[in-house]
Amino acid sequence: MTHRIASIPGDGIGVDVTIETRRVLDAAADKYGFSLEWTEFDWSCERYAKTGAMMPEDGVEQLSGFDGILLGAVGFPGVADHVSLWGLLIPLRRAFQQYVNLRPVRLLPGTSSVLAGRKADELEMVIVRENSEGEYSEIGGRHNAGRPDEFVLQESVFTRVGVERIIRYAFELARTRSQHVTSATKSNGLIHSMPYWDEIFAEVAGQYPDVRAEQCHVDALAARMVQAPDRLDVVVASNLFGDILSDLAAAITGGLGMAPSGNINPSGEFPSMFEAVHGSAPDIAGQGIANPVAQILAAAMLLEHLGETVAAQAIRASVDEVLTAGETLTPDLGGTATTTALGTAVAASLR
Ligand code: NAD
Ligand code: IPM
Ligand code: MN
């Protein structure tokens, strides 16, 4: 079986961690008897500087035939973040209707989380983040520019279809787990969008009487995620809330270097795209010290998506093994190992 994968390393540490991830994926392919046909794309801020665009005009078309996409990270000083991200990552998520952003959260062994002392199985949840609308919208603008009464408008878009499908996805997922969904809301402060979100949440919850449904204001949920994470399992959230909660969840499970993410097109009509939760980390880019684990775990999600379940599980086990051994840890984990050393150790453990 051959899987055709598009790789977009992107910017900053996205490049470093993607090299290591390919090393691990190729080792998995060798061992588990499938092959990966890679095509690499140089779409990035560097490309923007040369050509004025993050990706070619037909970029979406070029990617549409692949079985999956592995994305490093996008964004680098010199190109404004809203230009780079709305020039590559966000349009791909939307064009390929990757409306689910699935962000599994698991306390990894051997890491010094702020919640250290808890057992790994006490902290295991998944964030189901809406990935195609919500607070991330192009509707709005700057008015009275340059005048004392200057103002900007940034609209949110919550459609019935968009809200209902992400909430339904969370309930279906909960049925395969511990039958518990928590919805992140903020219907006390936001007068239109979140009451609507809550209304649809209640409607869908009514169709899943076997699943325990609760809602929690996102501010309180943030506190709860730190103080009582064992009382959460599937967390469903809008685009912005899910974004913020997922960095928090990463922080309590070992850091941003450990948290994977999948942009999923559930219908299978378009390719899904896998990446770490973290960004391009310009502060450590080019130093060879980025932790590749998040991207390697994202690649495990990619393999699972392609049906290579055994290989995906083996990659997770290898990561656990290397972290537990504690000999090859990058600086964010308290060690002195390089990105390459950690990637090589995971690949070696897999073999
Ligand atoms: P970031 O996630 O890149 O970095 C935040 C902090 O975490 C930094 O101190 C960084 O060094 C550290 N960190 C992140 N990943 C790490 C890793 N693998 N190993 C060790 N340390 C790691 O967030 P930011 O600084 O807000 O954003 C930097 C750029 O990345 C911006 O341009 C932003 O827009 C972009 N970004 C892109 C994506 C994406 O492409 N998916 C995601 C988030 C941010
Ligand atoms: C993420 C990132 C992106 C997001 C940014 C870079 C647009 O933070 O994937 O979590 O908010 O979706
Ligand atoms: Mn984010």
XYZ file of C-alpha atoms in Angstrom, residues 1-7 22 25-26 29 34-41 65-70 302-303 306:
28
model
C 0.000 0.000 0.000
C 1.371 3.426 -0.966
C 0.180 6.639 0.664
C 0.840 9.904 -1.145
C 1.760 12.589 1.362
C 2.275 16.301 0.784
C 4.799 17.848 3.148
C 9.728 12.124 8.166
C 7.421 7.945 9.469
C 9.843 6.325 7.029
C 6.699 2.448 6.859
C 3.550 0.192 3.602
C 5.196 2.936 1.617
C 5.023 6.685 1.726
C 5.448 8.754 -1.404
C 6.491 12.241 -0.331
C 6.092 15.471 -2.263
C 7.560 18.537 -0.610
C 6.273 22.078 -1.073
C -5.099 14.698 -4.846
C -2.935 13.739 -1.853
C -3.965 11.196 0.788
C -2.785 13.473 3.567
C -0.851 16.635 4.312
C 1.886 17.105 6.906
C -1.962 11.060 10.064
C -1.119 7.343 9.906
C -4.760 6.529 6.633
